[in-house]
Tab-separated table of C-alpha atoms in Angstrom:
chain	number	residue	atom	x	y	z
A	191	UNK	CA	-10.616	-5.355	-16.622
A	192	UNK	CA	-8.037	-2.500	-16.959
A	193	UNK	CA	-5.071	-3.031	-14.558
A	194	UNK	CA	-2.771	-0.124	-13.220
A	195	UNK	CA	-0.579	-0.114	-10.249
A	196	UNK	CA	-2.783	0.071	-6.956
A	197	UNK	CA	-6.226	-0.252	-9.278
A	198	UNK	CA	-8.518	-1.999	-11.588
A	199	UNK	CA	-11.453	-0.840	-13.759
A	200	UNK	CA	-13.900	-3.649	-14.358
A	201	UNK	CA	-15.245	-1.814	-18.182
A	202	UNK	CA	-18.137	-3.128	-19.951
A	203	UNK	CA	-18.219	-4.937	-23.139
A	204	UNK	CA	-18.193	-1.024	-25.169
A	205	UNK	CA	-15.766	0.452	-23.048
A	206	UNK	CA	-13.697	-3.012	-23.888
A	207	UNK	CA	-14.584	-2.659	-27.809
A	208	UNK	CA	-13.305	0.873	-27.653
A	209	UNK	CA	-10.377	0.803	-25.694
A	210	UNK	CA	-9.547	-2.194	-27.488
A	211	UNK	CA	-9.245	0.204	-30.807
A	212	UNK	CA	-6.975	2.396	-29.226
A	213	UNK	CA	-3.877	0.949	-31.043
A	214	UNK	CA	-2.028	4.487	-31.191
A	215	UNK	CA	-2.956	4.480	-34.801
A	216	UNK	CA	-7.019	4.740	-35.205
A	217	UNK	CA	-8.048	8.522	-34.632
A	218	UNK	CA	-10.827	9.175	-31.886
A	219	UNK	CA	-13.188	9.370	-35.008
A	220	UNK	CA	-12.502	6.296	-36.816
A	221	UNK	CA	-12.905	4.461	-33.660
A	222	UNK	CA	-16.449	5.909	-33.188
A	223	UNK	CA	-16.997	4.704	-37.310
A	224	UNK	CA	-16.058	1.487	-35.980
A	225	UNK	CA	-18.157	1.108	-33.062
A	226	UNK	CA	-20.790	2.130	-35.260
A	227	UNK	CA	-20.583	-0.206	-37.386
A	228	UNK	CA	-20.294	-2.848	-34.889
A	229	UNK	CA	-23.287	-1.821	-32.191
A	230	UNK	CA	-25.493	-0.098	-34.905
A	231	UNK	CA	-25.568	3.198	-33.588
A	232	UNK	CA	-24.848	6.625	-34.826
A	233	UNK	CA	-21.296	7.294	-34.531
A	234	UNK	CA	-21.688	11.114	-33.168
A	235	UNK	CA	-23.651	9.342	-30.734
A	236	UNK	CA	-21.368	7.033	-29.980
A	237	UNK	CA	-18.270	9.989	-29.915
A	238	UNK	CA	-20.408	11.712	-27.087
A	239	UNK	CA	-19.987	8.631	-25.110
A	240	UNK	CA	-16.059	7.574	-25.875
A	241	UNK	CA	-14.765	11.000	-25.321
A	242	UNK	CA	-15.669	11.991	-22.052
A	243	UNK	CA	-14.665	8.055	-20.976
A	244	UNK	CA	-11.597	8.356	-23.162
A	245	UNK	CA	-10.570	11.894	-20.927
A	246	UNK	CA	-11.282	10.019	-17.992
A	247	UNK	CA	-8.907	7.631	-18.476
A	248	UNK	CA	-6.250	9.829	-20.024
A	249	UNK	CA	-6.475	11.905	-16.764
A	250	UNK	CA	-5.903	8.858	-14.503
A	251	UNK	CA	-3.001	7.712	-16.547
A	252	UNK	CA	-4.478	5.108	-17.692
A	253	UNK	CA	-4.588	5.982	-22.105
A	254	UNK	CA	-1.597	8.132	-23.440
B	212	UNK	CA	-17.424	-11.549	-2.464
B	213	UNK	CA	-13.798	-11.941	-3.924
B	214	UNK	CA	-10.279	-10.282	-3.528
B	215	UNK	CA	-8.957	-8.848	-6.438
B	216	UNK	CA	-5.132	-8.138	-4.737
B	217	UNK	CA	-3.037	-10.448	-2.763
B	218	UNK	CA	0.103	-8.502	-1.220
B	219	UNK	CA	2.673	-11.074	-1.068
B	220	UNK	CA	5.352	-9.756	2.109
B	221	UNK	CA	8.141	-12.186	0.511
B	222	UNK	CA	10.337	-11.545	3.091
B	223	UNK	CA	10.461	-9.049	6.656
B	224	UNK	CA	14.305	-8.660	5.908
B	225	UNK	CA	15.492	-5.400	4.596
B	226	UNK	CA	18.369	-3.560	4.152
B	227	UNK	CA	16.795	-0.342	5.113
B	228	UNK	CA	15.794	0.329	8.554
B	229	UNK	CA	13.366	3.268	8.032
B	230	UNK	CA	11.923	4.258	11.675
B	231	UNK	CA	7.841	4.439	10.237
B	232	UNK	CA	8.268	0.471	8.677
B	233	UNK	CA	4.754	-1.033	9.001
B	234	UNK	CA	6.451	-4.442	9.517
B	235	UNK	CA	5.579	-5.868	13.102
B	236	UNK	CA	8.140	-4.799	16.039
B	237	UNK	CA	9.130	-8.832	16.125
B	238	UNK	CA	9.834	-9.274	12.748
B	239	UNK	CA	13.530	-10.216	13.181
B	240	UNK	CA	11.445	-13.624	15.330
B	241	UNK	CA	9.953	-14.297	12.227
B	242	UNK	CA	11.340	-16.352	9.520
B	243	UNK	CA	10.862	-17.188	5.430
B	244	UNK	CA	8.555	-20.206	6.106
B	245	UNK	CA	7.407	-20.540	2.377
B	246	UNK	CA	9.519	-22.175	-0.065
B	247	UNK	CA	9.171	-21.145	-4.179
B	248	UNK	CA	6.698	-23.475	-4.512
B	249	UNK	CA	4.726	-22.676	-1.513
B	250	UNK	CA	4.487	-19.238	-3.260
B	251	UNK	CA	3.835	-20.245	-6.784
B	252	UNK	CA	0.113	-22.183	-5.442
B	253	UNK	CA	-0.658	-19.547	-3.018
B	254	UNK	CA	-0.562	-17.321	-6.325
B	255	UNK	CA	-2.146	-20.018	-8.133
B	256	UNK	CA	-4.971	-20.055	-5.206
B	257	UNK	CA	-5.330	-16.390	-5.386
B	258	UNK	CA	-5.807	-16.109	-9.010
B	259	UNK	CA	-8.760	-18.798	-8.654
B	260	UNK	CA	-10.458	-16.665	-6.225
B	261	UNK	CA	-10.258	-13.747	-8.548
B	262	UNK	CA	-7.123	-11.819	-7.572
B	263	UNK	CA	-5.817	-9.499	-10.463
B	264	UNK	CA	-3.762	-7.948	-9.054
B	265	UNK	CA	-0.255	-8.766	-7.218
B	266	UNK	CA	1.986	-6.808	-4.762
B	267	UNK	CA	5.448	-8.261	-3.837
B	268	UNK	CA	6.806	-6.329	-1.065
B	269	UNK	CA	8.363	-6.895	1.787
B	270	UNK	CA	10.500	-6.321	3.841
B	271	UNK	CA	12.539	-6.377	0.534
B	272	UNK	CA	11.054	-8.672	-2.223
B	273	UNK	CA	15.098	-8.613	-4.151
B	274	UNK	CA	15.981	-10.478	-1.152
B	275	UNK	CA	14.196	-13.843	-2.039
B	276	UNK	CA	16.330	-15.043	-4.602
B	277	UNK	CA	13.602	-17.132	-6.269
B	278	UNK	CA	11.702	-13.562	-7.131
B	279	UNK	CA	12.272	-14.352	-10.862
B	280	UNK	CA	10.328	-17.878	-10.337
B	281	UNK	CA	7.449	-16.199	-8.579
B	282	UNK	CA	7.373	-13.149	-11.326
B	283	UNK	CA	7.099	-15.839	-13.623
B	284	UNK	CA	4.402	-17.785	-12.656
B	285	UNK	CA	2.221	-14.423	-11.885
B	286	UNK	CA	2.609	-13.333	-15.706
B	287	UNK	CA	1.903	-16.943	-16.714
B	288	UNK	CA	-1.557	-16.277	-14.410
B	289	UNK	CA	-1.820	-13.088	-15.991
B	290	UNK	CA	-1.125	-10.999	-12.647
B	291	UNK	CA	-0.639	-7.436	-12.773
B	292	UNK	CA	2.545	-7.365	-10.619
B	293	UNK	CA	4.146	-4.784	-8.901
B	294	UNK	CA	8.012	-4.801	-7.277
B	295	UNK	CA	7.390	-2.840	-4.061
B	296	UNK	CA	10.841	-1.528	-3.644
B	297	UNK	CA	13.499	-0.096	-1.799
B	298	UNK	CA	15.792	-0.747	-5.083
B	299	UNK	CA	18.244	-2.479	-3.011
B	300	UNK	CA	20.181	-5.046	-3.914
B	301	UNK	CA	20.132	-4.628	-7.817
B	302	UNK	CA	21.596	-4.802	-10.702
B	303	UNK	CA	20.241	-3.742	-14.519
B	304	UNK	CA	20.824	-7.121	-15.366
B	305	UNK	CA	17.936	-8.389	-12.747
B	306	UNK	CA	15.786	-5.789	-13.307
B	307	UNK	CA	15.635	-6.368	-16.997
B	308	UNK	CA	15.362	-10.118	-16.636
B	309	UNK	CA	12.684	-9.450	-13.749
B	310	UNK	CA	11.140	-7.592	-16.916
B	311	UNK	CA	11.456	-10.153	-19.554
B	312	UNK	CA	9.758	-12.825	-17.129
B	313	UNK	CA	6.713	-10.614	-17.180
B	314	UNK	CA	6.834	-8.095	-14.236
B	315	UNK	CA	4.666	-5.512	-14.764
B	316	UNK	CA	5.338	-2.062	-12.870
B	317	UNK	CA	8.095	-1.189	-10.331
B	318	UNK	CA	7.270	0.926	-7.225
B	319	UNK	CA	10.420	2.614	-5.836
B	320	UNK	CA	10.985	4.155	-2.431
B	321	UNK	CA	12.506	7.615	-1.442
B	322	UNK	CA	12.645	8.333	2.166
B	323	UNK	CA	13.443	12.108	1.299
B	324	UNK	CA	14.643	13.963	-1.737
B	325	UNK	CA	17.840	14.994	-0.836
B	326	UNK	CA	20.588	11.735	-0.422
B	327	UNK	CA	22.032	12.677	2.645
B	328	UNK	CA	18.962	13.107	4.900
B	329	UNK	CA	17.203	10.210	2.735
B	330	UNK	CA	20.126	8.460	3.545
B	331	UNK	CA	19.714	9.247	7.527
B	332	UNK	CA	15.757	7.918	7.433
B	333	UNK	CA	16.813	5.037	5.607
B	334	UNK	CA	19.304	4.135	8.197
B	335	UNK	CA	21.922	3.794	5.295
B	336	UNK	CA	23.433	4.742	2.278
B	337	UNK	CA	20.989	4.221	-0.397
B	338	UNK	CA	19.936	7.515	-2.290
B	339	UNK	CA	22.273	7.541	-4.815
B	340	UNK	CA	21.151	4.002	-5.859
B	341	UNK	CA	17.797	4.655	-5.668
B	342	UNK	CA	18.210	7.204	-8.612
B	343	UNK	CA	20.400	4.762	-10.757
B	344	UNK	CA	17.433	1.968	-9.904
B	345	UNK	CA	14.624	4.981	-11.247
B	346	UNK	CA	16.784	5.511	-14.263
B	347	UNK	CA	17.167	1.459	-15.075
B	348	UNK	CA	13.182	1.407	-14.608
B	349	UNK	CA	12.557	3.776	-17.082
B	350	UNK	CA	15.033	2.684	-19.742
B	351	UNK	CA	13.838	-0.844	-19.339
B	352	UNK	CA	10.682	0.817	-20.440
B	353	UNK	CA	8.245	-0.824	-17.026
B	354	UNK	CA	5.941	1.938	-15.209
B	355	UNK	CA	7.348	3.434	-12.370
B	356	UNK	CA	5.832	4.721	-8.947
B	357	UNK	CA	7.691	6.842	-6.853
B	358	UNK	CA	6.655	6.322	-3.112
B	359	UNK	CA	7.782	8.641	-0.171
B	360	UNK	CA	6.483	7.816	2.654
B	361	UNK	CA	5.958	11.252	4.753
B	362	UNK	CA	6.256	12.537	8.183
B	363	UNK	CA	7.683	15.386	10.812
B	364	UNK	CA	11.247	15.714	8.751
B	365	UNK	CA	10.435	15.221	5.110
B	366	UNK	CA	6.542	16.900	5.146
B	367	UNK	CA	8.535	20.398	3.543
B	368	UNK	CA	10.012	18.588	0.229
B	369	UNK	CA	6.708	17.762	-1.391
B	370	UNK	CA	7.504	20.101	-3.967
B	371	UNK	CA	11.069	18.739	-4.167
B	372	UNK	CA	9.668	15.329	-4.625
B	373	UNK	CA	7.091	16.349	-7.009
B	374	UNK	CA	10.252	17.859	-9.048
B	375	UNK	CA	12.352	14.227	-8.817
B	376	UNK	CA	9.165	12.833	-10.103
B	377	UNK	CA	8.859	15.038	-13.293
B	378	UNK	CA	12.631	14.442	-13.829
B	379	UNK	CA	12.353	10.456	-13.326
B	380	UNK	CA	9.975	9.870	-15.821
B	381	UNK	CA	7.537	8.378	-12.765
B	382	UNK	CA	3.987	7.882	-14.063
B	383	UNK	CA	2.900	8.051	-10.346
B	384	UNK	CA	4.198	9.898	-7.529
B	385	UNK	CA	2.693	7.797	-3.862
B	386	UNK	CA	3.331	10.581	-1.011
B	387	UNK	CA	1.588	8.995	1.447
B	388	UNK	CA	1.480	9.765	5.624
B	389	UNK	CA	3.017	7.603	7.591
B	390	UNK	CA	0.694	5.398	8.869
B	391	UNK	CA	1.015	4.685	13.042
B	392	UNK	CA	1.173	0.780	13.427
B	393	UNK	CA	4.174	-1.342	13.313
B	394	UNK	CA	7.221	0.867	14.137
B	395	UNK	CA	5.727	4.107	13.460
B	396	UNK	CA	3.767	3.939	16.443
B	397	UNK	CA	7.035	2.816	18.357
B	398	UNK	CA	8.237	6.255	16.911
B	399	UNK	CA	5.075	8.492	16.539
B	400	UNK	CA	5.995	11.720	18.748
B	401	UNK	CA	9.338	11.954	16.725
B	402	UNK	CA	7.502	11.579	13.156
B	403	UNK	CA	4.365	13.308	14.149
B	404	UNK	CA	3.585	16.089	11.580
B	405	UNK	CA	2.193	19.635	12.895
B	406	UNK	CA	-1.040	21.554	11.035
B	407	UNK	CA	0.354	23.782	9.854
B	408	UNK	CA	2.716	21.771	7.796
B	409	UNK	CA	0.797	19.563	6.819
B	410	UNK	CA	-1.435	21.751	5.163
B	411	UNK	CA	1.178	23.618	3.302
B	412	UNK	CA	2.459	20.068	2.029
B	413	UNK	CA	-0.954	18.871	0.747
B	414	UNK	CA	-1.421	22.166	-1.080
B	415	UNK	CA	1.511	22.113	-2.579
B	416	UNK	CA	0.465	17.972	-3.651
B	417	UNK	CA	-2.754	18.994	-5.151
B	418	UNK	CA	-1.803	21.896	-7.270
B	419	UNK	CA	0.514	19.289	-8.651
B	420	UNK	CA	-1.916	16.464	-8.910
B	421	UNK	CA	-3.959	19.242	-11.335
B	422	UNK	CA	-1.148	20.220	-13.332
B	423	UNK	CA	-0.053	17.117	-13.956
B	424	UNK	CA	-3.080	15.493	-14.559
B	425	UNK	CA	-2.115	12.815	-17.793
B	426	UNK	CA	0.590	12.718	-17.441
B	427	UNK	CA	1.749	12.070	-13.604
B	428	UNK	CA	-0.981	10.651	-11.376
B	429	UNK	CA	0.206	12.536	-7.654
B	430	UNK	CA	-1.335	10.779	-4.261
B	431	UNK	CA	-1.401	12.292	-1.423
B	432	UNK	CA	-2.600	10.256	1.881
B	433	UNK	CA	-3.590	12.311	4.833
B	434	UNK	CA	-2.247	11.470	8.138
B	435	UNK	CA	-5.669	9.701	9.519
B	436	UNK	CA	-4.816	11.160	12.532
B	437	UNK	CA	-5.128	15.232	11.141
B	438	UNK	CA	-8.460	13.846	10.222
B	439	UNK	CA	-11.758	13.420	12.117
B	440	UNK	CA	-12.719	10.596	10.392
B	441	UNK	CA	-11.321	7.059	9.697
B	442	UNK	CA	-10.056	5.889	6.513
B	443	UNK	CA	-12.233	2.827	4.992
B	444	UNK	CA	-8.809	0.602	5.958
B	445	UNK	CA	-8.013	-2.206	3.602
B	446	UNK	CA	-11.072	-1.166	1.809
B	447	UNK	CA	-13.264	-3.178	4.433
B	448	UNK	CA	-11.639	-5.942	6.824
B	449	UNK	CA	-11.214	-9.164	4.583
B	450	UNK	CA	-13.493	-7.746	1.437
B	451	UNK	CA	-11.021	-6.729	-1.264
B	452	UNK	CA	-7.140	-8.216	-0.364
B	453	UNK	CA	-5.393	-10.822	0.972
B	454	UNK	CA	-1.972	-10.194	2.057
B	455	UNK	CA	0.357	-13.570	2.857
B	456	UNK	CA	3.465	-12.961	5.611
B	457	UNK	CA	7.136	-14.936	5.220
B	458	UNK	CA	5.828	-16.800	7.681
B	459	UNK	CA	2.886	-17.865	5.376
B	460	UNK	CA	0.505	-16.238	7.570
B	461	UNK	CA	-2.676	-15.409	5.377
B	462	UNK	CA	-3.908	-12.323	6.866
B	463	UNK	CA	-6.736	-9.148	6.106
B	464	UNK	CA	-3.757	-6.387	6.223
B	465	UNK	CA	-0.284	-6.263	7.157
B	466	UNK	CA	-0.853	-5.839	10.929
B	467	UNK	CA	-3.857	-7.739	11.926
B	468	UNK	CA	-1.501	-10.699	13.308
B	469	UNK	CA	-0.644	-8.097	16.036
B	470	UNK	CA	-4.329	-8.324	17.714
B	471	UNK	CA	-4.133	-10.776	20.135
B	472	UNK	CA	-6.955	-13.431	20.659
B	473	UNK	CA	-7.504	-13.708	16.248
B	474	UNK	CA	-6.743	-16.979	14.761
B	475	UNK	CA	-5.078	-17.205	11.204
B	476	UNK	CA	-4.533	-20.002	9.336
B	477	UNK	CA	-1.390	-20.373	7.393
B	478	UNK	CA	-1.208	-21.385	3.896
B	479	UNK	CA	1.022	-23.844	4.096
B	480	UNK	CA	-2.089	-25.895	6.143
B	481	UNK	CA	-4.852	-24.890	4.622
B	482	UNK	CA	-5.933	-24.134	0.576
B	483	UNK	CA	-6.377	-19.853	0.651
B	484	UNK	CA	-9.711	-20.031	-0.503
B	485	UNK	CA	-10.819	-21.706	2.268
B	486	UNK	CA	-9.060	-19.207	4.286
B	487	UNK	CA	-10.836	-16.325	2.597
B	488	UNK	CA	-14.260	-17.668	2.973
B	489	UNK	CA	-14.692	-19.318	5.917
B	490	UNK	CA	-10.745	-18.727	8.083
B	491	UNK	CA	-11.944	-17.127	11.668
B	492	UNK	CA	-9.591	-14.241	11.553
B	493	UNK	CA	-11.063	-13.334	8.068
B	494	UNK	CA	-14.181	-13.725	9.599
B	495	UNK	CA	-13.556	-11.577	12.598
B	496	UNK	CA	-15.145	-8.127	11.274
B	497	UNK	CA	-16.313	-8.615	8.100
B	498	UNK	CA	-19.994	-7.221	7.743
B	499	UNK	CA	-21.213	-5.204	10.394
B	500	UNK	CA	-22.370	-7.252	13.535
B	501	UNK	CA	-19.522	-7.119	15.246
B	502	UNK	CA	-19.731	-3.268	15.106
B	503	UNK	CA	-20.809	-1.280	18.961
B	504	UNK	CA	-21.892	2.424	19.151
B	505	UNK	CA	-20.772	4.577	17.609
B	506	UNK	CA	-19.976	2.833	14.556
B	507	UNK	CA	-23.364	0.325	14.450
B	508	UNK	CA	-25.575	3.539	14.236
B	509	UNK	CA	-23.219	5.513	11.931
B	510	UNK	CA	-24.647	6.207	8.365
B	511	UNK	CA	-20.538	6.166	7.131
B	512	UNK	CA	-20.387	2.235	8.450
B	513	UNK	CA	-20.867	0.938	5.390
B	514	UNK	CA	-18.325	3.101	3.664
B	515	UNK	CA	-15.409	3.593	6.428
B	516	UNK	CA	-16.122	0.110	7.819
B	517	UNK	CA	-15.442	1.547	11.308
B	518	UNK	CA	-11.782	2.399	10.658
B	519	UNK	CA	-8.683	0.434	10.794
B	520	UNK	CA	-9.246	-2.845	13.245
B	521	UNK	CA	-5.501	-2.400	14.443
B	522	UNK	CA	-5.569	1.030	14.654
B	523	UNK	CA	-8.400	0.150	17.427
B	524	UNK	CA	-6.591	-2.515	19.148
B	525	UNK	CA	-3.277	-0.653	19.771
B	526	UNK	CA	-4.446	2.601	20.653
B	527	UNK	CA	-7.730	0.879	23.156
B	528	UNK	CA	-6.735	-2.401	23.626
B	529	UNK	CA	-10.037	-3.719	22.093
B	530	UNK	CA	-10.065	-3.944	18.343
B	531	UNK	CA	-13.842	-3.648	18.412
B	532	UNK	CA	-13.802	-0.422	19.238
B	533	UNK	CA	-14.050	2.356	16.853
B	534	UNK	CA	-11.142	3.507	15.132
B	535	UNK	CA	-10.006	6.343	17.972
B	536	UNK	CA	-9.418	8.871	15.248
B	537	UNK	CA	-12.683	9.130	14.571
B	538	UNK	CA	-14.557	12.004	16.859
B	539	UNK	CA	-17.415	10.224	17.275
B	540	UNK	CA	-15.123	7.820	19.292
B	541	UNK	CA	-15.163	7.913	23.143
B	542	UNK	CA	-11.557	7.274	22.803
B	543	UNK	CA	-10.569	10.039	20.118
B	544	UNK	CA	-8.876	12.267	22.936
B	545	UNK	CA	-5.896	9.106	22.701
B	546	UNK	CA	-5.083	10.923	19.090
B	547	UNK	CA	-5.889	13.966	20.069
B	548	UNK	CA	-3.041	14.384	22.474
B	549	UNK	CA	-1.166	12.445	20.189
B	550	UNK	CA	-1.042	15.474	17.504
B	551	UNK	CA	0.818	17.772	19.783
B	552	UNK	CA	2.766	15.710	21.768
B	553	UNK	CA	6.305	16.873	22.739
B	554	UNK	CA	8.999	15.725	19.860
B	555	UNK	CA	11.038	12.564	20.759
B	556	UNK	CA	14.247	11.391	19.079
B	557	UNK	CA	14.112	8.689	15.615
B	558	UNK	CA	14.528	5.197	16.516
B	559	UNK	CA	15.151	2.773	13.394
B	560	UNK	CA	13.371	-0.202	12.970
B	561	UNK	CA	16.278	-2.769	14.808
B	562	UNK	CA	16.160	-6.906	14.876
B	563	UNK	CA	14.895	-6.041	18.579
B	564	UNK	CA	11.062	-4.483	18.915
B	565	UNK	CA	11.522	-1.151	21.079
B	566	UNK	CA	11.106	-2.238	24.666
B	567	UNK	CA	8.582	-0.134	26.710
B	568	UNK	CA	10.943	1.149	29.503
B	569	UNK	CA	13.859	1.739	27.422
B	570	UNK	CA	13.550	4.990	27.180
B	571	UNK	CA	12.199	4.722	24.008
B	572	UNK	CA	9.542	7.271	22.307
B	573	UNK	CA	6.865	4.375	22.939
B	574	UNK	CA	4.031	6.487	22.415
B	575	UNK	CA	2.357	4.836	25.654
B	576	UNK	CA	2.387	6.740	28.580
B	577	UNK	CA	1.077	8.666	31.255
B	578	UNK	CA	-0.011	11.714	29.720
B	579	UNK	CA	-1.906	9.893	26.522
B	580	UNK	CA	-3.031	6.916	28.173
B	581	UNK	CA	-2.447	4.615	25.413
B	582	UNK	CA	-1.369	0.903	25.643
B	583	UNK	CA	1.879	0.059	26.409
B	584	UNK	CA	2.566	-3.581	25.027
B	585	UNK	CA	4.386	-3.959	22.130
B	586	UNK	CA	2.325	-5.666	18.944
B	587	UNK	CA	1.908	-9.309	19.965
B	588	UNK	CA	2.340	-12.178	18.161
B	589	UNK	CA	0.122	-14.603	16.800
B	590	UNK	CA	-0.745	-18.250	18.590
């Protein structure tokens, strides 16, 4: 769960893997490589997924 | 179903005496019942239900001087703590120890954006602390909240407080209505917004919620009484929180001790999961049965909940009824009136509850029809 003052997102266990990889380091792309590799699955697939859920959280404050 | 927040009210004492508190009018009877350890198992017994989340607030949380033992043992649950704060008393030093025990986020008060009339709300001085507190937040490096709580006298500095915001650093900027229980419905015709300014302040909020977006997240709460419709209070009456009084009171919100004729149990007698699940207060108006037209027909009852129980009891004297600013309510004309109601003078929260009779702005009388007592307290 992802904890901010006044809420909580309960994620699932992708949306844990990826934020997880957000280390300030790892570009949006090599993350997506990485999930790849983990769940099988093609990684532009995978960016159409993270990106949208990465702005999301980025315009609730919650990813910098 | 679990809670996921317990609001901990460490304390009714303050050293502000802002005229909209949401405290109960006889706080000053009320005492600090739990000790340290009291609190440390209640958030022990919180965090076993499934709380995640932890608000210490008040009254003023720095006034319990065993805050750092009760910071500690949330971060050792892994709580997601917030100091709900006036910023008064303290120093760096606290604040960065308060830090290094584990507290996680800091949400500071401003009762208006210039010091002297912030200053004048608070009932004293205050303001220029307040922005040295703001500045110790930031370089002790903890997310900060700015809250201004807003009514008749501050509604035409939203943009003002959207600029102190941007300057502080705040990642979140909490301009919220005042809300009219506790002593803000003692002083509702003399904090009363009008329409028109109202408006002007939430359009102002918004076009700074979108250009801020990332980067500040801006909130701004309606007056529920500008709208026809209640808000879903608390989430749902005993669904998602659990908020524990000084007086170790475990309770749905922070006013539901002030409906007479509801039975709470108190933590220091009873484990708080037992209280959650099966407590009769808790109980009271969860689900929907004890719902009555116009709320049991309603297709919003199962996302409004009926409104705000206390809300109900104050303004009809039945806190089964549904919330009166809705329109669908038969009493809804109570709020109605309320909107326009001739001005009345401040009156700041005092040890004493506003007497109906006093002269005070009590905003029962004649011409709205509303109930006169003052919030009872519990058995």
């Amino acid at each position: 769960m992802l904890l901010a003052p006044e809420k909580g997102l309960a994620l699932n266990a992708t949306a844990a893997a990826a934020l997880e990889l957000c280390d300030g380091a790892r570009s949006v792309a090599a993350i997506c490589e990485e999930l790849s590799a983990r769940f099988g699955r093609d990684a532009a697939a995978i960016e159409g997924d993270v990106l949208p859920f990465f702005t999301a959280l980025r315009d609730r404050g919650l990813l910098a | 179903m679990r809670p996921y927040t317990l609001i901990a009210e460490l304390t009714y004492r303050c050293p502000l005496r802002c005229p909209y508190c949401s405290n109960p009018a006889d706080w000053a009877s009320r005492h600090d019942a739990l000790t340290t350890e009291d609190w440390c198992r209640v958030l022990r017994e919180a965090e076993a239900l499934g709380v995640v989340q932890l608000n210490l607030t008040g009254g003023e949380p720095l006034l319990r001087r065993d805050l750092e033992a009760i910071v500690a043992e949330a971060a050792r649950l892994d709580l997601y703590s917030s100091l709900i704060t006036s910023g008064l008393p303290l120093t760096r030093e606290r604040l960065a120890h308060l830090a290094d025990l584990g507290l996680t986020a800091v949400q500071l008060s401003v009762q208006d954006t210039r010091a002297d009339s912030s200053d004048r709300i608070a009932g004293t001085r205050s303001f220029d602390r307040k922005m040295q507190v703001a500045r110790w937040v930031k370089q002790i490096g903890l997310p900060l909240t700015l809250n201004m709580v807003l009514h008749r006298d501050n509604l035409a500095h939203v943009a003002e407080a959207v600029a102190m915001a941007e300057a502080m650093g705040a990642e979140r900027l909490e301009l919220a209505n005042t809300q009219y229980l506790g002593w803000a419905l003692f002083n509702r015709a003399a904090l009363m917004p009008d329409r028109a300014a109202l408006d002007a302040a939430r359009t102002i909020a918004l076009a700074a919620r979108d250009r801020l977006r990332g980067r500040i997240e801006v909130l701004f709460v309606t007056p529920d009484y500008w709208a026809d419709r209640p808000k879903a209070c608390m989430d749902g009456w005993g669904r998602r929180s659990i908020l524990v009084s000084p007086d170790g009171l475990a309770l749905p919100c922070h006013a539901a001790h002030t409906i007479p004729g509801l039975t709470f149990d108190n933590v220091r007698d009873r484990p708080l999961g037992d209280i959650w699940r099966d407590g009769a207060g808790f109980n009271a108006f969860r689900g929907e049965d004890w719902m009555r037209d116009p709320c049991r027909t309603c297709d919003r009852r199962g996302r409004d909940f009926g409104g705000c129980r206390c809300q109900a009891y104050h303004l009809t004297g039945n806190a089964a009824e549904a919330d009166p600013v809705c329109a669908l309510s038969p009493h809804h004309a109570l709020v109605s009136a309320a909107r326009t109601a001739p001005p009345a003078p401040v009156r700041h929260r005092a040890a004493r509850a506003i007497a109906s009779g006093s002269g005070a702005p009590h905003p029962s009388n004649a011409h709205t029809g509303s109930r006169a007592d003052p919030p009872a307290s519990p058995g």
